[in-house]
Structure formats: structure tokens, C-alpha cells
Tab-separated table of C-alpha atoms and ligand atoms in Angstrom:
chain	number	residue	atom	x	y	z
W	569	THR	CA	199.241	19.082	118.580
W	570	GLY	CA	202.826	18.174	117.679
W	571	SER	CA	205.622	18.295	120.246
W	572	VAL	CA	204.925	19.798	123.633
W	573	ILE	CA	207.796	21.827	125.051
W	574	ILE	CA	207.527	22.655	128.741
W	575	VAL	CA	209.723	25.447	130.090
W	576	GLY	CA	210.473	24.767	133.747
W	577	ALA	CA	210.589	21.411	135.537
W	578	GLY	CA	209.084	22.323	138.911
W	579	HIS	CA	205.790	21.009	140.297
W	580	ALA	CA	203.746	22.243	137.333
W	581	GLY	CA	206.143	21.243	134.552
W	582	PHE	CA	206.822	17.785	135.943
W	583	GLN	CA	203.122	17.075	136.503
W	584	LEU	CA	202.223	18.175	132.990
W	585	ALA	CA	204.772	15.824	131.428
W	586	ALA	CA	203.622	12.928	133.610
W	587	SER	CA	199.899	13.599	133.063
W	588	LEU	CA	200.328	13.926	129.308
W	589	ARG	CA	201.903	10.479	129.087
W	590	GLN	CA	199.302	9.079	131.459
W	591	ALA	CA	196.571	10.392	129.169
W	592	GLY	CA	198.187	8.634	126.211
W	593	PHE	CA	199.853	11.627	124.553
W	594	ALA	CA	202.109	10.009	121.967
W	595	GLU	CA	204.214	12.833	120.563
W	596	ARG	CA	207.414	14.349	121.813
W	597	ILE	CA	207.529	15.900	125.280
W	598	ALA	CA	210.535	18.012	126.220
W	599	LEU	CA	210.875	19.292	129.770
W	600	ILE	CA	213.438	22.048	130.066
W	601	ASN	CA	215.071	22.034	133.456
W	602	ASP	CA	217.438	24.814	134.502
W	603	GLU	CA	218.230	23.360	137.943
W	604	GLY	CA	221.032	20.853	138.321
W	605	HIS	CA	218.788	18.151	139.833
W	606	LEU	CA	216.075	15.797	138.694
W	607	PRO	CA	212.673	17.476	139.203
W	608	TYR	CA	211.985	17.638	142.944
W	609	GLN	CA	209.426	18.687	145.565
W	610	ARG	CA	209.816	22.165	146.956
W	611	PRO	CA	207.744	22.141	150.197
W	612	PRO	CA	210.217	20.008	152.214
W	613	LEU	CA	212.976	22.557	151.531
W	614	SER	CA	211.758	24.656	154.460
W	615	LYS	CA	210.432	21.684	156.452
W	616	GLY	CA	211.679	18.098	156.633
W	617	TYR	CA	214.656	18.478	154.333
W	618	LEU	CA	216.066	21.345	156.347
W	619	LYS	CA	215.630	19.314	159.509
W	620	GLY	CA	216.624	15.923	158.200
W	621	THR	CA	219.624	14.021	157.044
W	622	GLY	CA	218.421	12.398	153.814
W	623	GLY	CA	220.066	13.386	150.544
W	624	PRO	CA	218.596	15.240	147.558
W	625	GLU	CA	217.303	11.945	146.129
W	626	THR	CA	214.659	11.891	148.898
W	627	LEU	CA	213.044	14.950	147.256
W	628	MET	CA	212.860	13.705	143.682
W	629	PHE	CA	209.410	13.096	142.181
W	630	ARG	CA	210.749	10.161	140.182
W	631	PRO	CA	214.091	8.545	139.422
W	632	ASP	CA	215.915	9.097	136.147
W	633	LYS	CA	214.469	5.905	134.710
W	634	PHE	CA	210.929	7.330	134.787
W	635	TYR	CA	211.853	9.920	132.166
W	636	GLN	CA	213.460	7.317	129.936
W	637	ASP	CA	210.600	4.826	130.328
W	638	ASN	CA	208.037	7.515	129.525
W	639	LYS	CA	210.067	9.120	126.729
W	640	ILE	CA	210.122	12.482	128.426
W	641	ASP	CA	213.155	14.431	127.196
W	642	LEU	CA	214.437	16.030	130.340
W	643	ILE	CA	216.783	18.671	128.988
W	644	THR	CA	219.158	20.415	131.364
W	645	ASP	CA	219.258	23.882	129.862
W	646	ARG	CA	217.592	27.246	130.069
W	647	ALA	CA	215.030	28.612	127.617
W	648	GLN	CA	216.313	31.949	126.447
W	649	ALA	CA	213.985	33.205	123.730
W	650	ILE	CA	210.772	32.186	122.038
W	651	ASP	CA	210.017	32.762	118.372
W	652	ARG	CA	206.252	32.353	118.190
W	653	ASN	CA	206.038	32.732	114.401
W	654	ALA	CA	208.546	29.964	113.784
W	655	ARG	CA	207.405	28.090	116.927
W	656	LYS	CA	210.922	27.706	118.230
W	657	VAL	CA	212.492	27.860	121.667
W	658	ALA	CA	216.117	28.973	121.760
W	659	LEU	CA	218.119	27.438	124.595
W	660	ALA	CA	221.072	28.943	126.429
W	661	SER	CA	223.339	26.185	125.110
W	662	GLY	CA	222.751	27.444	121.576
W	663	THR	CA	220.407	24.731	120.330
W	664	SER	CA	216.762	25.294	119.545
W	665	LEU	CA	213.618	23.180	119.743
W	666	ASP	CA	210.468	23.225	117.595
W	667	TYR	CA	207.131	23.130	119.325
W	668	GLY	CA	203.559	22.397	118.442
W	669	HIS	CA	202.494	23.625	121.853
W	670	LEU	CA	204.591	25.569	124.346
W	671	VAL	CA	203.887	25.700	128.069
W	672	PHE	CA	205.389	28.201	130.476
W	673	ALA	CA	205.867	26.541	133.857
W	674	THR	CA	208.615	28.943	134.878
W	675	GLY	CA	207.465	29.427	138.461
W	676	ALA	CA	208.729	32.295	140.541
W	677	ARG	CA	211.983	33.511	142.030
W	678	ASN	CA	212.885	35.119	145.326
W	679	ARG	CA	212.202	38.783	145.732
W	680	LEU	CA	215.589	40.179	146.701
W	681	LEU	CA	216.220	42.662	149.470
W	682	ASP	CA	217.499	46.018	148.392
W	683	ILE	CA	219.142	47.388	151.519
W	684	PRO	CA	222.786	47.977	152.491
W	685	ASN	CA	224.902	44.783	152.685
W	686	ALA	CA	222.087	42.588	151.352
W	687	LYS	CA	224.533	40.834	149.020
W	688	LEU	CA	226.821	39.487	151.735
W	689	ASP	CA	227.349	35.739	151.933
W	690	ALA	CA	225.496	35.352	155.233
W	691	VAL	CA	222.295	36.779	153.719
W	692	ARG	CA	220.381	33.791	152.413
W	693	TYR	CA	217.155	32.909	150.598
W	694	LEU	CA	215.111	29.726	150.435
W	695	ARG	CA	213.489	28.686	147.179
W	696	ILE	CA	215.621	26.024	145.512
W	697	LEU	CA	217.269	22.822	146.659
W	698	ASP	CA	220.759	24.286	146.567
W	699	GLU	CA	219.694	27.091	148.912
W	700	SER	CA	218.045	24.681	151.350
W	701	GLN	CA	221.066	22.382	151.264
W	702	ALA	CA	223.430	25.277	151.935
W	703	LEU	CA	221.326	26.473	154.871
W	704	ARG	CA	221.048	22.975	156.283
W	705	ASP	CA	224.827	22.620	156.173
W	706	LEU	CA	225.338	26.043	157.693
W	707	ILE	CA	222.947	26.211	160.654
W	708	ALA	CA	224.281	25.048	163.993
W	709	PRO	CA	223.233	25.350	167.639
W	710	GLY	CA	223.964	28.720	169.207
W	711	MET	CA	224.095	30.571	165.900
W	712	ARG	CA	222.025	33.768	165.811
W	713	VAL	CA	219.676	34.136	162.866
W	714	VAL	CA	217.369	36.964	161.881
W	715	VAL	CA	214.535	35.932	159.610
W	716	ILE	CA	213.128	38.759	157.509
W	717	GLY	CA	209.462	38.183	156.723
W	718	ALA	CA	206.907	36.219	158.758
W	719	GLY	CA	205.259	34.462	155.841
W	720	PHE	CA	204.993	30.694	155.521
W	721	ILE	CA	208.579	30.127	154.460
W	722	GLY	CA	210.073	32.515	157.005
W	723	LEU	CA	208.127	30.916	159.855
W	724	GLU	CA	208.818	27.355	158.724
W	725	PHE	CA	212.512	28.133	158.586
W	726	ALA	CA	212.365	29.926	161.963
W	727	ALA	CA	210.665	26.942	163.644
W	728	THR	CA	213.211	24.514	162.236
W	729	ALA	CA	216.158	26.721	163.156
W	730	ARG	CA	214.846	27.121	166.696
W	731	ALA	CA	214.348	23.365	167.045
W	732	LYS	CA	217.978	22.997	165.990
W	733	GLY	CA	219.096	25.234	168.838
W	734	LEU	CA	219.612	28.547	167.056
W	735	GLU	CA	218.751	31.961	168.507
W	736	VAL	CA	215.945	33.195	166.272
W	737	ASP	CA	214.452	36.652	165.684
W	738	VAL	CA	211.743	37.200	163.076
W	739	VAL	CA	211.122	40.692	161.716
W	740	GLU	CA	207.861	41.482	159.950
W	741	LEU	CA	206.550	44.748	158.563
W	742	ALA	CA	202.862	43.849	158.955
W	743	SER	CA	201.132	43.938	162.319
W	744	ARG	CA	200.712	40.155	162.482
W	745	VAL	CA	202.387	37.034	161.075
W	746	MET	CA	201.166	35.559	157.749
W	747	ALA	CA	198.917	38.617	157.473
W	748	ARG	CA	198.552	38.304	153.703
W	749	ALA	CA	197.375	34.698	153.847
W	750	VAL	CA	195.427	33.836	156.989
W	751	THR	CA	192.891	35.251	159.446
W	752	ALA	CA	193.927	37.005	162.658
W	753	GLU	CA	192.792	33.911	164.616
W	754	ILE	CA	195.466	31.766	162.969
W	755	SER	CA	198.088	34.529	163.082
W	756	GLU	CA	197.641	35.035	166.806
W	757	PHE	CA	197.760	31.346	167.578
W	758	SER	CA	200.841	30.819	165.439
W	759	GLN	CA	202.599	33.804	166.961
W	760	SER	CA	201.962	32.556	170.483
W	761	ARG	CA	203.334	29.106	169.587
W	762	HIS	CA	206.497	30.494	168.021
W	763	SER	CA	207.005	32.825	170.979
W	764	ALA	CA	206.526	29.950	173.411
W	765	ALA	CA	209.232	28.059	171.507
W	766	GLY	CA	211.605	30.949	172.197
W	767	ILE	CA	211.433	32.757	168.857
W	768	ARG	CA	211.372	36.532	169.203
W	769	ILE	CA	208.891	38.103	166.804
W	770	HIS	CA	209.131	41.809	165.914
W	771	LEU	CA	206.009	43.153	164.214
W	772	GLY	CA	205.351	46.443	162.457
W	773	VAL	CA	209.023	47.103	161.833
W	774	GLN	CA	211.285	46.970	158.819
W	775	VAL	CA	214.896	45.943	158.461
W	776	THR	CA	216.654	49.030	157.145
W	777	ALA	CA	220.188	47.653	156.871
W	778	ILE	CA	222.291	44.570	157.389
W	779	GLU	CA	225.201	45.445	159.666
W	780	ALA	CA	228.590	43.999	158.842
W	781	ASP	CA	232.189	44.144	159.892
W	782	GLY	CA	234.749	43.418	157.198
W	783	GLY	CA	232.209	41.513	155.112
W	784	LYS	CA	230.974	39.493	158.071
W	785	VAL	CA	227.351	40.002	159.094
W	786	THR	CA	227.016	41.240	162.665
W	787	GLY	CA	223.305	42.047	162.823
W	788	VAL	CA	220.430	44.050	161.405
W	789	SER	CA	219.089	47.534	162.042
W	790	LEU	CA	215.365	48.115	162.316
W	791	SER	CA	213.220	51.112	161.379
W	792	ASN	CA	212.449	51.691	165.076
W	793	GLY	CA	216.129	52.171	165.859
W	794	THR	CA	216.689	48.714	167.350
W	795	HIS	CA	219.716	46.608	166.490
W	796	ILE	CA	219.525	42.813	166.533
W	797	PRO	CA	222.830	40.924	166.564
W	798	ALA	CA	223.031	38.095	164.039
W	799	ASP	CA	225.434	35.724	162.301
W	800	LEU	CA	222.977	34.796	159.587
W	801	VAL	CA	220.043	36.514	157.873
W	802	VAL	CA	217.364	34.527	156.060
W	803	VAL	CA	215.079	36.485	153.776
W	804	GLY	CA	211.522	35.385	153.033
W	805	VAL	CA	209.816	38.428	151.585
W	806	GLY	CA	207.908	36.818	148.772
W	807	VAL	CA	208.543	35.960	145.161
W	808	LEU	CA	208.335	37.441	141.691
W	809	PRO	CA	206.748	35.339	138.950
W	810	ASN	CA	209.056	34.506	136.053
W	811	VAL	CA	207.221	36.310	133.261
W	812	GLU	CA	210.083	37.907	131.354
W	813	LEU	CA	210.514	35.203	128.712
W	814	ALA	CA	206.794	35.380	127.875
W	815	ALA	CA	206.812	39.181	127.856
W	816	GLU	CA	209.819	39.261	125.518
W	817	ALA	CA	207.910	36.928	123.211
W	818	GLY	CA	205.170	39.556	123.036
W	819	LEU	CA	202.661	37.784	125.267
W	820	PRO	CA	200.524	39.840	127.652
W	821	VAL	CA	201.794	39.773	131.230
W	822	ALA	CA	200.735	41.609	134.378
W	823	SER	CA	201.398	40.159	137.844
W	824	GLY	CA	201.819	36.847	136.007
W	825	ILE	CA	201.597	35.493	132.470
W	826	ILE	CA	198.006	36.233	131.500
W	827	VAL	CA	195.952	33.155	130.632
W	828	ASP	CA	192.250	32.556	130.193
W	829	GLU	CA	189.999	30.076	131.994
W	830	HIS	CA	191.585	27.284	129.938
W	831	LEU	CA	195.091	28.436	130.952
W	832	LEU	CA	195.799	29.509	127.377
W	833	THR	CA	197.714	32.708	126.625
W	834	ALA	CA	196.681	35.089	123.834
W	835	ASP	CA	198.515	32.669	121.507
W	836	PRO	CA	196.542	29.436	120.931
W	837	ASN	CA	199.826	27.510	120.824
W	838	VAL	CA	201.065	28.709	124.212
W	839	SER	CA	199.805	27.972	127.754
W	840	ALA	CA	201.068	28.974	131.194
W	841	ILE	CA	200.596	27.070	134.462
W	842	GLY	CA	201.567	27.184	138.124
W	843	ASP	CA	203.155	30.048	140.049
W	844	CYS	CA	203.872	32.072	136.876
W	845	ALA	CA	200.281	32.061	135.593
W	846	LEU	CA	197.708	34.798	136.198
W	847	TYR	CA	194.531	32.969	135.264
W	848	THR	CA	190.906	33.870	134.806
W	849	SER	CA	189.037	32.136	137.579
W	850	LYS	CA	185.538	30.903	136.888
W	851	ARG	CA	185.161	29.858	140.519
W	852	PHE	CA	186.100	33.199	142.063
W	853	GLY	CA	185.646	35.694	139.235
W	854	GLY	CA	188.535	37.960	138.186
W	855	SER	CA	192.159	36.852	137.865
W	856	LEU	CA	194.209	34.879	140.310
W	857	ARG	CA	197.854	33.977	140.659
W	858	LEU	CA	198.410	31.420	143.378
W	859	GLU	CA	201.572	29.878	144.771
W	860	SER	CA	200.838	26.330	145.819
W	861	VAL	CA	201.424	22.735	144.893
W	862	GLN	CA	197.661	22.252	144.394
W	863	ASN	CA	197.518	25.130	141.924
W	864	ALA	CA	200.593	23.915	140.000
W	865	THR	CA	199.510	20.280	139.728
W	866	ASP	CA	195.817	20.956	139.022
W	867	HIS	CA	196.780	23.482	136.329
W	868	ALA	CA	199.054	20.848	134.822
W	869	ARG	CA	196.287	18.230	134.769
W	870	CYS	CA	193.882	20.668	133.132
W	871	VAL	CA	196.334	21.475	130.322
W	872	ALA	CA	197.200	17.784	129.878
W	873	SER	CA	193.477	17.096	129.373
W	874	ARG	CA	193.152	19.879	126.830
W	875	LEU	CA	196.196	18.733	124.859
W	876	THR	CA	194.780	15.218	124.726
W	877	GLY	CA	191.396	16.328	123.465
W	878	LYS	CA	189.317	17.001	126.574
W	879	THR	CA	188.946	20.746	126.898
W	880	GLU	CA	187.634	21.887	130.236
W	881	VAL	CA	187.581	25.143	132.152
W	882	TYR	CA	190.074	25.191	135.025
W	883	ASP	CA	188.115	25.069	138.250
W	884	GLY	CA	190.385	23.616	140.939
W	885	LEU	CA	189.653	24.337	144.578
W	886	PRO	CA	192.673	26.038	146.148
W	887	TRP	CA	194.222	24.347	149.171
W	888	PHE	CA	197.531	24.704	150.953
W	889	TRP	CA	199.433	23.547	153.991
W	890	SER	CA	202.321	24.716	156.152
W	891	ASP	CA	204.156	22.813	158.883
W	892	GLN	CA	205.526	25.048	161.616
W	893	GLY	CA	207.201	23.306	164.495
W	894	PRO	CA	204.682	20.785	165.846
W	895	ASP	CA	201.720	22.527	164.197
W	896	LYS	CA	200.101	21.687	160.910
W	897	LEU	CA	198.245	24.542	159.228
W	898	GLN	CA	195.907	23.667	156.377
W	899	MET	CA	193.812	25.955	154.229
W	900	ALA	CA	190.926	25.051	151.953
W	901	GLY	CA	189.249	27.550	149.656
W	902	LEU	CA	190.122	31.236	149.414
W	903	THR	CA	189.198	33.430	152.340
W	904	THR	CA	189.698	36.840	150.695
W	905	GLY	CA	186.766	39.127	151.370
W	906	TYR	CA	185.408	37.345	154.435
W	907	ASP	CA	183.397	39.371	156.921
W	908	ARG	CA	182.887	36.804	159.653
W	909	VAL	CA	184.999	34.094	161.241
W	910	VAL	CA	183.533	31.187	163.189
W	911	VAL	CA	185.899	29.110	165.294
W	912	ARG	CA	185.336	25.375	165.622
W	913	GLY	CA	187.428	23.303	168.021
W	914	ASP	CA	189.596	24.396	170.884
W	915	ARG	CA	192.197	27.104	170.576
W	916	ALA	CA	193.580	26.417	174.044
W	917	GLN	CA	194.170	22.767	173.079
W	918	GLY	CA	195.895	23.882	169.888
W	919	ALA	CA	193.416	22.224	167.539
W	920	PHE	CA	190.818	24.438	165.863
W	921	SER	CA	189.570	25.774	162.555
W	922	ALA	CA	188.545	29.218	161.406
W	923	PHE	CA	185.520	28.997	159.107
W	924	CYS	CA	185.470	32.172	157.012
W	925	TYR	CA	182.182	33.571	155.758
W	926	ARG	CA	180.938	36.361	153.566
W	927	GLY	CA	177.403	36.721	154.797
W	928	ASP	CA	176.149	33.155	155.105
W	929	LYS	CA	178.441	31.790	152.418
W	930	LEU	CA	181.413	29.736	153.513
W	931	LEU	CA	184.518	30.920	151.603
W	932	GLY	CA	187.209	28.835	153.175
W	933	ILE	CA	188.458	26.975	156.216
W	934	GLU	CA	191.810	27.485	157.904
W	935	SER	CA	192.724	24.656	160.243
W	936	VAL	CA	195.375	24.138	162.870
W	937	ASN	CA	195.907	20.477	163.747
W	938	ARG	CA	192.398	19.625	162.550
W	939	ALA	CA	192.987	17.581	159.399
W	940	GLY	CA	189.394	16.325	159.423
W	941	ASP	CA	188.002	19.863	159.088
W	942	HIS	CA	190.436	20.525	156.256
W	943	MET	CA	189.467	17.425	154.304
W	944	PHE	CA	185.820	18.258	154.898
W	945	GLY	CA	186.404	21.761	153.539
W	946	ARG	CA	188.069	20.469	150.406
W	947	ARG	CA	185.183	18.140	149.684
W	948	LEU	CA	182.405	20.568	150.590
W	949	LEU	CA	183.831	23.642	148.868
W	950	GLY	CA	185.066	21.605	145.912
W	951	ALA	CA	181.483	20.560	145.301
W	952	GLY	CA	180.254	24.154	145.721
W	953	GLY	CA	178.601	23.458	149.084
W	954	SER	CA	178.331	25.465	152.290
W	955	ILE	CA	177.199	25.037	155.876
W	956	THR	CA	175.730	27.792	158.026
W	957	PRO	CA	177.847	29.705	160.544
W	958	GLU	CA	175.653	28.228	163.292
W	959	GLN	CA	176.414	24.689	162.124
W	960	ALA	CA	180.131	25.474	161.947
W	961	ALA	CA	180.086	26.798	165.504
W	962	ASP	CA	178.133	23.827	166.847
W	963	ALA	CA	180.590	21.163	168.017
W	964	SER	CA	177.840	18.548	167.947
W	965	PHE	CA	177.001	19.219	164.283
W	966	ASP	CA	178.252	16.290	162.204
W	967	LEU	CA	180.214	17.782	159.299
W	968	LYS	CA	179.938	14.586	157.294
W	969	SER	CA	176.171	14.972	157.186
W	970	ALA	CA	176.701	18.050	154.975
W	971	LEU	CA	178.524	16.004	152.333
W	972	THR	CA	176.295	14.340	149.823
D	172	FAD	P1	208.514	26.102	140.453
D	172	FAD	O1	208.379	24.938	141.357
D	172	FAD	O2	209.167	27.345	140.943
D	172	FAD	O3	209.269	25.592	139.165
D	172	FAD	C1	209.631	26.441	138.113
D	172	FAD	C2	210.904	25.925	137.506
D	172	FAD	O4	211.131	26.586	136.272
D	172	FAD	C3	212.130	26.191	138.356
D	172	FAD	O5	212.915	25.039	138.432
D	172	FAD	C4	212.843	27.284	137.587
D	172	FAD	O6	214.233	27.266	137.821
D	172	FAD	C5	212.501	26.891	136.182
D	172	FAD	N1	212.675	27.926	135.147
D	172	FAD	C6	212.345	29.240	135.225
D	172	FAD	N2	212.671	29.869	134.077
D	172	FAD	C7	213.210	28.940	133.262
D	172	FAD	C8	213.757	28.967	131.943
D	172	FAD	N3	213.796	30.102	131.227
D	172	FAD	N4	214.237	27.817	131.403
D	172	FAD	C9	214.190	26.655	132.106
D	172	FAD	N5	213.697	26.556	133.360
D	172	FAD	C10	213.220	27.704	133.915
D	172	FAD	N6	203.233	25.026	148.437
D	172	FAD	C11	202.304	24.303	149.105
D	172	FAD	O7	201.212	24.069	148.560
D	172	FAD	N7	202.556	23.827	150.368
D	172	FAD	C12	203.748	24.041	150.982
D	172	FAD	O8	203.931	23.618	152.109
D	172	FAD	C13	204.745	24.782	150.303
D	172	FAD	N8	205.972	24.982	150.861
D	172	FAD	C14	206.938	25.631	150.145
D	172	FAD	C15	208.206	25.783	150.697
D	172	FAD	C16	209.203	26.426	149.993
D	172	FAD	C17	210.572	26.566	150.583
D	172	FAD	C18	208.921	26.978	148.716
D	172	FAD	C19	209.972	27.706	147.938
D	172	FAD	C20	207.660	26.845	148.162
D	172	FAD	C21	206.663	26.169	148.865
D	172	FAD	N9	205.385	25.998	148.333
D	172	FAD	C22	204.442	25.274	149.004
D	172	FAD	C23	205.026	26.580	147.024
D	172	FAD	C24	205.186	25.569	145.909
D	172	FAD	O9	206.412	24.911	146.028
D	172	FAD	C25	205.092	26.284	144.565
D	172	FAD	O10	203.814	26.868	144.468
D	172	FAD	C26	205.316	25.331	143.415
D	172	FAD	O11	206.642	24.870	143.424
D	172	FAD	C27	205.016	26.001	142.088
D	172	FAD	O12	205.348	25.142	141.039
D	172	FAD	P2	205.792	25.717	139.619
D	172	FAD	O13	206.137	24.538	138.797
D	172	FAD	O14	204.782	26.673	139.142
D	172	FAD	O15	207.088	26.582	139.914
């Protein structure tokens, strides 16, 4: 194979480097890192880190020594151009690296708001450690924050901000929270919990402008004519995959860097993994681009296997979690295209799961404070199994009996 150069040291890039060494890969590994920190975990940025007091070191996958011990060249730089004929990566610092195999693990970046005053200092985003740190240092009791977007990150931030004593409004264009990702059952439950915590949720409306006075944010205007006063605006309206470097190198890209079921691009010397990769899914048919730790790390393990001689089709089972206030949401499988939802557990008690079916086939399970159902779903669906809607609905049915 020759040297492996990994562009991007997030969840996917870090895991690939670690898994390669674990599998006995003996040649050079360079991990190009354009953030000013050792590779770190992203999920706590909108959860525990935002709430807590620990320093950045609490987020790191591994200490510095790990990279030295495992001969992983962690290079603080940015990949700027790829020459696929010469197999070279040009870095922003002016140096260049030769590769035998190149892996894009470039992740995604915040989608930016394009409305009046969106560039003011009090309009913030939440993707990288520096942004989370800045928000953590900034938020204080009594401050008024408007969160734009009721996706996972927006709601996680909102719950944390509220718990810290801020006045919180969430504005969402869709008619329910997390509409893109979860069933109405979970959306409604989540919305009622956030409302009960004192968060005001505005659905079916758009923020049309940030209002400011002499550069200081004073609030936001909504498409329905309402004005919400605010000192701070936090934007969580999704991400854009970082595909430009691959596209400039002449590789096919669409809503991600296009890779096949082995996570290989059109060039046999180039792979793409994690948030940036639009992959051909054997499990679901068609192409998928997912944004999750599971997807990033399982992609990485699959490519590490291939580069150490064990080629296999990528077939990971998607799963995801989100912590919002006291509630733990967990998803197993992909629920797109469901036509029936069966609830197991007790919504009123705040612990239930939505089993999503197409016909009699279980597609996925979304759980709220029901970790057992989630783990069951990962095992069952991972093995290609299903249970009937009647079994799912029957509280006395022993889920474990369906696992062989
Ligand atoms: P990233 O982690 O984005 O890493 C890509 C890296 O590549 C970045 O450091 C980027 O700066 C770098 N890069 C890009 N271009 C270049 C270049 N040209 N040269 C060098 N470096 C470059 N997922 C879950 O499953 N559960 C959760 O609870 C959850 N919570 C989240 C909370 C937050 C606040 C965020 C932002 C994400 C969360 N996610 C969660 C999603 C998860 O973190 C991502 O899916 C995961 O980080 C994807 O890993 P990745 O390596 O593909 O991309």
C-alpha cells in the first residue's frame, strides 16, 4: 500500500489511524489535523463539555504520547490540493506529502445563515471545540438566547443553556422538532419536555433577520412578524460536507464524496469516510451520507481492514444518541420510509420506544430513556432480524427471546 495519508483528524480520521496500527499496518501513517488540538470527541461539545468545568484535555481520544508510541505522524496543517497522478498532498504550510493511499476524512462544516446581521459576534455556531469553549465561557444566567434550528445540536444546546439559567427560545421552520431525524412520537415527547423546562419553542417560522443596535444583537425577527429579544443567537441549521478538496482533485462528488460499497472513490488509491462520504449502502440500497460517530468509526474500521488485506463490504448498522436535559434519546437502524409506528413502554413515565415498521419489517427503533430497547435493536437489526409489530407492542414479550 505504501504510506497512508489521512486528511482530517476527527472521529473517522483518528479511528482509521488507530485501527490501522492495531491491525499491524507497518508503513507510514500521517494524520493531517487542521484544528489546534489533539484529536477529540465532538458529541460532548453540545452536552457535558458545555455544562462542565473540565478542560479540553477531557475530550481528547488519546494523549500526545499515543501518537508517538504508535508512530502516527500527527501533522498540524491543512491539506490544500491533491495531485492524484503524482500521488501528492500539498499542505497549506508549503510542504507536500507522498501517499500510497489517501483517505478523505474531512467531515463537515456548519451551514452558515445568510440573513441580515448574521456575521455579528453574538451569532454563534457549535461544531468545533473552540466554538463550544467560547459559548461555555459566554453563557450566564439571565442571558437571553435564541436558538435557530431544533435539530439535535440546537436542542442539546437549548437544554444546557436553560439548565444554566438562560432565557431560551428555539425557532424551527419545520412543524415539529427534529423532524428530519425522528418520528412524531419522539418529537412530541421531546417538545413537551423542553417546554416544561421553560424553553419556548416556535415552530413553522423562520428567522428573517438578526436585529442589532450598533453592532450589538438585540433580538431576531420572525417570518410571522414576531420579534424575540436576545443577547445571543446560536445557529444549528445543519452542516455541509467538506467535499471541495476531492472535487478539485477531479473526484466525483454529489451531496458527499462519492464512494462505493468498499468506501473507495473512483480512484483506487483514494477512499473517503465519515461525515464527508456519500457511500453505496448494501444494507439499505442506494447512497447514504450519515453524520454520526458510529458511521465515522465503523467506516474507519472497514477501510483499515481493507488496507491491511481484508476487503469487506461496508455494512455497519447505523445508531445514534442525543442527550437533551435529563432525557437520553437513542436510535438504532434507519427509520426512513416507515409506515407504522408501535410504541413500547410508557410515554407518560418518560421511558418508551418507537418501533418503526414498513409493513411487517422492523426498520429501526427510537428510544427515550430505554437503553435496553436500544441495545436490543442494535443486536437484532445488526443481525438482520425483526420482530412483529404485535410482539413489539406486547409489554410481556421478552425481547431477548428474539436474539439468537
Ligand atoms: P469531523 O469530526 O468533522 O472531523 C473532520 C476533521 O477534518 C475536522 O477536524 C476538520 O477540521 C478536518 N478537515 C477538514 N478539511 C481539512 C483539510 N483540508 N485539511 C486538514 N483537516 C481538514 N454524533 C453522534 O453519533 N452522537 C452524538 O451525540 C453527536 N453529537 C454531536 C454534537 C456536536 C456538537 C457535533 C458537532 C456533532 C455531533 N455528532 C454526534 C456528530 C459526530 O460528531 C460526527 O458525525 C463525527 O464527528 C464525524 O466524524 P468525521 O471524522 O467524519 O468528521
